[in-house]
Amino acid sequence: MSGHSKWATTKHKKAAIDAKRGKMFAKLIKNVEVAARMGGGDPSGNPTLYDAIQKAKKSSVPNDNIDRAVKRGSGAETGGADYTTITYEVYGASGVGLLVECLTDNKNRAAMEVRTAVTRNGGTMADPGSVSRLFNRKGVVLVAKAQEGGKEVSEDDVLEATLDAGAEEVNDLGDQFQVISEATDLVAVRTALQAAGVDYDSADVQFVATMDIPVDATAAGKVFKLIDALEDLDDVQDVFSNVDVPADVMAELEAADA
């Protein structure tokens, strides 16, 4: 299992017990609003909006909040902010690369807060292109092994449903499968799963590392602290990393936290 997958597993478990639900809701709502602004308020004709709504619903965001975000984004309701996407490049402990994706209505505030979080948590801002070259933009679909109604899906089920649609690899994340494709094949992969009767948790275009950097427990702890600080910022939507935490190091960290 790749380091990216191990981090995805850790991130998923962390999200499941994250007490900052309000902050998570706000980020998901922002995604919905921006998707509606970019491609219109009809999910059937706007795949990005469809996926943003599905992700919000899977995370228990109230339907009223989602509906209002669609209306603000599409212009049917006033009060929508003018959001800009900015990506910052960062180095963490042991040369681990991070891409920090922001969605903000104030670029100066976002830049200052990201820089402050990075310098206070042992990271350094990187030159443009120095970290992003270590990642590719990919389609990433997460599929729960335990489906609604008690049905279980296997790796073979997921592969069979998505291979012809453009799936490049399927990773086992413990309680989920992660399907990676070209970014342009994301909708086809998601649609193929739906056609096969397989429910999915999320479908996003993400930065996926081309090569992971293995770290020891000390460096892993520093990287996780930096990522937590960045993810806590309101303007930060996602943090992508090429950290590889081997199973024995992860066990050591979990034991220390217990």
CSV table of C-alpha atoms in Angstrom, one decimal:
chain,number,residue,atom,x,y,z
A,1,MET,CA,0.0,0.0,0.0
A,2,SER,CA,1.5,3.4,-1.0
A,3,GLY,CA,2.3,6.1,1.5
A,4,HIS,CA,-0.4,8.2,-0.1
A,5,SER,CA,-2.9,5.5,0.8
A,6,LYS,CA,-1.6,5.2,4.4
A,7,TRP,CA,-2.0,9.0,4.8
A,8,ALA,CA,-5.4,8.8,3.3
A,9,THR,CA,-6.3,6.1,5.8
A,10,THR,CA,-5.0,8.2,8.7
A,11,LYS,CA,-6.8,11.3,7.4
A,12,HIS,CA,-10.1,9.4,7.0
A,13,LYS,CA,-9.9,8.1,10.6
A,14,LYS,CA,-9.0,11.5,11.9
A,15,ALA,CA,-12.0,13.1,10.0
A,16,ALA,CA,-14.3,10.4,11.4
A,17,ILE,CA,-13.6,11.6,15.0
A,18,ASP,CA,-13.0,15.3,14.2
A,19,ALA,CA,-14.9,17.5,16.6
A,20,LYS,CA,-14.7,20.5,14.3
A,21,ARG,CA,-17.8,19.5,12.3
A,22,GLY,CA,-18.8,23.1,11.8
A,23,LYS,CA,-15.5,24.0,10.1
A,24,MET,CA,-15.8,20.9,7.9
A,25,PHE,CA,-19.4,21.8,7.0
A,26,ALA,CA,-18.3,25.3,6.0
A,27,LYS,CA,-15.6,23.9,3.7
A,28,LEU,CA,-18.0,21.5,2.0
A,29,ILE,CA,-20.6,24.2,1.6
A,30,LYS,CA,-18.0,26.5,0.0
A,31,ASN,CA,-17.2,23.7,-2.5
A,32,VAL,CA,-20.9,23.5,-3.4
A,33,GLU,CA,-21.2,27.2,-3.8
A,34,VAL,CA,-18.1,27.6,-6.1
A,35,ALA,CA,-19.1,24.6,-8.2
A,36,ALA,CA,-22.6,26.1,-8.8
A,37,ARG,CA,-21.0,29.4,-9.7
A,38,MET,CA,-18.6,27.8,-12.2
A,39,GLY,CA,-21.0,25.4,-13.9
A,40,GLY,CA,-24.5,26.4,-13.0
A,41,GLY,CA,-27.0,25.3,-10.4
A,42,ASP,CA,-28.3,22.1,-12.1
A,43,PRO,CA,-26.4,19.0,-10.8
A,44,SER,CA,-27.5,16.9,-13.7
A,45,GLY,CA,-25.6,19.2,-16.1
A,46,ASN,CA,-22.7,20.1,-13.7
A,47,PRO,CA,-20.8,17.0,-12.6
A,48,THR,CA,-18.5,19.0,-10.3
A,49,LEU,CA,-21.6,20.3,-8.5
A,50,TYR,CA,-23.1,16.8,-8.4
A,51,ASP,CA,-20.0,15.4,-6.7
A,52,ALA,CA,-19.7,18.4,-4.3
A,53,ILE,CA,-23.4,17.9,-3.2
A,54,GLN,CA,-22.9,14.1,-2.8
A,55,LYS,CA,-19.8,14.7,-0.6
A,56,ALA,CA,-21.6,17.2,1.5
A,57,LYS,CA,-24.6,14.8,2.0
A,58,LYS,CA,-22.3,11.9,2.9
A,59,SER,CA,-20.8,14.1,5.6
A,60,SER,CA,-24.3,14.9,7.0
A,61,VAL,CA,-24.4,18.5,5.9
A,62,PRO,CA,-28.1,19.6,6.2
A,63,ASN,CA,-30.0,19.7,2.9
A,64,ASP,CA,-31.2,23.3,3.5
A,65,ASN,CA,-27.5,24.4,3.8
A,66,ILE,CA,-26.7,22.7,0.6
A,67,ASP,CA,-29.7,24.1,-1.3
A,68,ARG,CA,-28.9,27.7,-0.1
A,69,ALA,CA,-25.2,27.2,-1.2
A,70,VAL,CA,-26.4,26.2,-4.7
A,71,LYS,CA,-28.7,29.2,-4.9
A,72,ARG,CA,-26.0,31.6,-3.8
A,73,GLY,CA,-23.5,30.1,-6.3
A,74,SER,CA,-25.9,30.1,-9.2
A,75,GLY,CA,-27.1,33.7,-8.5
A,76,ALA,CA,-30.6,32.6,-7.6
A,77,GLU,CA,-30.0,34.0,-4.1
A,78,THR,CA,-27.8,37.0,-3.0
A,79,GLY,CA,-25.0,36.8,-0.5
A,80,GLY,CA,-22.4,34.7,-2.3
A,81,ALA,CA,-18.7,35.5,-1.9
A,82,ASP,CA,-16.3,35.8,-4.8
A,83,TYR,CA,-13.9,32.9,-4.1
A,84,THR,CA,-10.5,32.4,-5.6
A,85,THR,CA,-8.5,29.2,-5.7
A,86,ILE,CA,-4.9,29.5,-4.7
A,87,THR,CA,-2.3,26.7,-4.2
A,88,TYR,CA,0.7,27.2,-1.9
A,89,GLU,CA,3.7,24.9,-2.0
A,90,VAL,CA,5.4,24.0,1.3
A,91,TYR,CA,8.2,21.8,2.6
A,92,GLY,CA,7.8,19.9,5.9
A,93,ALA,CA,10.1,17.8,8.0
A,94,SER,CA,12.5,15.4,6.1
A,95,GLY,CA,11.8,17.3,2.8
A,96,VAL,CA,8.1,16.1,2.7
A,97,GLY,CA,6.2,18.2,0.1
A,98,LEU,CA,2.8,19.6,0.7
A,99,LEU,CA,0.4,21.4,-1.6
A,100,VAL,CA,-2.0,23.6,0.3
A,101,GLU,CA,-5.2,24.3,-1.7
A,102,CYS,CA,-7.1,27.4,-0.6
A,103,LEU,CA,-10.5,28.8,-1.5
A,104,THR,CA,-10.7,32.3,-0.3
A,105,ASP,CA,-12.4,35.7,-0.7
A,106,ASN,CA,-9.3,37.5,0.6
A,107,LYS,CA,-6.0,36.4,-1.0
A,108,ASN,CA,-3.9,38.6,1.4
A,109,ARG,CA,-5.5,37.0,4.5
A,110,ALA,CA,-5.0,33.5,3.1
A,111,ALA,CA,-1.4,34.1,2.2
A,112,MET,CA,-0.6,35.5,5.7
A,113,GLU,CA,-2.4,32.8,7.6
A,114,VAL,CA,-0.8,30.0,5.6
A,115,ARG,CA,2.7,31.5,5.9
A,116,THR,CA,2.2,31.9,9.7
A,117,ALA,CA,1.0,28.3,10.2
A,118,VAL,CA,3.9,27.0,8.1
A,119,THR,CA,6.6,28.9,9.9
A,120,ARG,CA,5.2,28.2,13.4
A,121,ASN,CA,5.0,24.5,12.8
A,122,GLY,CA,8.5,23.8,11.4
A,123,GLY,CA,7.8,24.1,7.7
A,124,THR,CA,9.1,26.4,4.9
A,125,MET,CA,7.3,28.0,2.0
A,126,ALA,CA,8.6,26.6,-1.3
A,127,ASP,CA,9.3,28.2,-4.6
A,128,PRO,CA,6.5,27.8,-7.2
A,129,GLY,CA,6.8,24.6,-9.1
A,130,SER,CA,9.3,22.9,-6.7
A,131,VAL,CA,6.6,20.9,-4.9
A,132,SER,CA,3.9,20.8,-7.5
A,133,ARG,CA,6.2,18.9,-9.9
A,134,LEU,CA,6.1,16.0,-7.5
A,135,PHE,CA,2.3,15.6,-7.9
A,136,ASN,CA,-0.1,14.8,-10.7
A,137,ARG,CA,-3.7,15.9,-10.8
A,138,LYS,CA,-5.8,12.8,-10.6
A,139,GLY,CA,-9.4,11.7,-10.2
A,140,VAL,CA,-9.9,10.0,-6.8
A,141,VAL,CA,-13.1,8.1,-5.9
A,142,LEU,CA,-13.5,6.6,-2.4
A,143,VAL,CA,-15.8,3.5,-2.1
A,144,ALA,CA,-16.9,2.1,1.2
A,145,LYS,CA,-16.4,-1.7,1.5
A,146,ALA,CA,-19.5,-1.9,3.6
A,147,GLN,CA,-22.3,-0.7,1.4
A,148,GLU,CA,-25.8,0.3,2.5
A,149,GLY,CA,-28.1,-2.6,3.2
A,150,GLY,CA,-25.2,-4.7,4.5
A,151,LYS,CA,-23.7,-5.5,1.1
A,152,GLU,CA,-19.9,-5.9,1.0
A,153,VAL,CA,-17.9,-4.9,-2.1
A,154,SER,CA,-14.5,-6.5,-3.0
A,155,GLU,CA,-11.5,-5.1,-4.8
A,156,ASP,CA,-12.5,-7.2,-7.8
A,157,ASP,CA,-16.0,-5.7,-7.8
A,158,VAL,CA,-14.6,-2.2,-7.9
A,159,LEU,CA,-12.0,-3.1,-10.5
A,160,GLU,CA,-14.5,-4.8,-12.7
A,161,ALA,CA,-16.9,-1.8,-12.6
A,162,THR,CA,-14.2,0.8,-13.3
A,163,LEU,CA,-11.5,-0.6,-15.4
A,164,ASP,CA,-13.1,0.2,-18.8
A,165,ALA,CA,-14.0,3.6,-17.5
A,166,GLY,CA,-10.4,4.6,-16.9
A,167,ALA,CA,-9.4,3.4,-13.5
A,168,GLU,CA,-5.6,3.2,-13.2
A,169,GLU,CA,-5.3,1.6,-9.7
A,170,VAL,CA,-7.4,0.6,-6.8
A,171,ASN,CA,-5.9,0.9,-3.3
A,172,ASP,CA,-7.1,-0.7,-0.1
A,173,LEU,CA,-7.5,1.9,2.6
A,174,GLY,CA,-8.8,-0.4,5.3
A,175,ASP,CA,-12.6,0.4,5.3
A,176,GLN,CA,-12.6,1.9,1.8
A,177,PHE,CA,-11.2,1.4,-1.6
A,178,GLN,CA,-9.5,4.3,-3.4
A,179,VAL,CA,-9.9,4.4,-7.2
A,180,ILE,CA,-7.4,6.6,-9.0
A,181,SER,CA,-7.9,7.7,-12.6
A,182,GLU,CA,-6.9,10.6,-14.9
A,183,ALA,CA,-8.7,13.7,-13.8
A,184,THR,CA,-10.7,13.7,-17.1
A,185,ASP,CA,-12.0,10.2,-16.4
A,186,LEU,CA,-13.4,11.0,-12.9
A,187,VAL,CA,-17.0,11.3,-14.0
A,188,ALA,CA,-16.8,8.2,-16.1
A,189,VAL,CA,-15.4,6.2,-13.2
A,190,ARG,CA,-18.0,7.5,-10.8
A,191,THR,CA,-20.8,6.8,-13.3
A,192,ALA,CA,-19.5,3.3,-13.9
A,193,LEU,CA,-19.7,2.6,-10.2
A,194,GLN,CA,-23.2,3.9,-10.0
A,195,ALA,CA,-24.2,1.8,-13.1
A,196,ALA,CA,-22.8,-1.3,-11.3
A,197,GLY,CA,-24.9,-0.5,-8.2
A,198,VAL,CA,-21.8,0.4,-6.1
A,199,ASP,CA,-22.2,3.4,-3.8
A,200,TYR,CA,-19.3,5.7,-3.4
A,201,ASP,CA,-18.3,8.1,-0.5
A,202,SER,CA,-16.7,10.9,-2.6
A,203,ALA,CA,-15.4,11.7,-6.0
A,204,ASP,CA,-12.8,14.5,-6.3
A,205,VAL,CA,-10.0,15.8,-8.5
A,206,GLN,CA,-6.9,15.8,-6.2
A,207,PHE,CA,-3.1,16.1,-6.2
A,208,VAL,CA,-1.6,12.6,-6.0
A,209,ALA,CA,2.1,12.2,-5.3
A,210,THR,CA,4.3,10.6,-8.0
A,211,MET,CA,6.7,9.4,-5.3
A,212,ASP,CA,6.3,9.2,-1.5
A,213,ILE,CA,8.9,10.1,1.1
A,214,PRO,CA,9.3,7.6,4.0
A,215,VAL,CA,9.7,9.1,7.4
A,216,ASP,CA,10.4,8.0,11.0
A,217,ALA,CA,8.1,8.7,13.9
A,218,THR,CA,9.6,12.0,14.8
A,219,ALA,CA,9.3,13.4,11.3
A,220,ALA,CA,5.8,12.0,10.9
A,221,GLY,CA,4.7,13.7,14.1
A,222,LYS,CA,6.0,17.0,12.8
A,223,VAL,CA,4.4,16.6,9.4
A,224,PHE,CA,1.0,15.7,10.9
A,225,LYS,CA,1.3,18.7,13.3
A,226,LEU,CA,1.9,21.0,10.3
A,227,ILE,CA,-1.0,19.5,8.3
A,228,ASP,CA,-3.3,19.8,11.2
A,229,ALA,CA,-2.4,23.5,11.6
A,230,LEU,CA,-3.0,24.2,7.9
A,231,GLU,CA,-6.3,22.2,7.8
A,232,ASP,CA,-7.5,24.3,10.7
A,233,LEU,CA,-7.4,27.5,8.6
A,234,ASP,CA,-10.8,28.6,7.3
A,235,ASP,CA,-9.4,29.4,3.8
A,236,VAL,CA,-7.7,26.0,3.4
A,237,GLN,CA,-9.8,23.4,1.6
A,238,ASP,CA,-7.3,20.6,1.2
A,239,VAL,CA,-3.7,19.6,2.1
A,240,PHE,CA,-2.0,17.0,-0.1
A,241,SER,CA,1.3,15.4,1.0
A,242,ASN,CA,3.8,12.9,-0.3
A,243,VAL,CA,4.6,11.6,3.2
A,244,ASP,CA,5.0,7.8,3.5
A,245,VAL,CA,4.4,6.6,7.1
A,246,PRO,CA,5.4,2.9,7.2
A,247,ALA,CA,3.1,0.6,9.2
A,248,ASP,CA,5.5,0.2,12.1
A,249,VAL,CA,5.9,3.9,12.4
A,250,MET,CA,2.2,4.5,12.3
A,251,ALA,CA,1.7,1.8,15.1
A,252,GLU,CA,4.4,3.7,17.1
A,253,LEU,CA,2.5,7.0,16.7
A,254,GLU,CA,-0.9,5.4,17.5
A,255,ALA,CA,0.6,3.8,20.7
A,256,ALA,CA,2.0,7.2,21.8
A,257,ASP,CA,-1.4,8.8,21.3
A,258,ALA,CA,-3.2,6.0,23.2
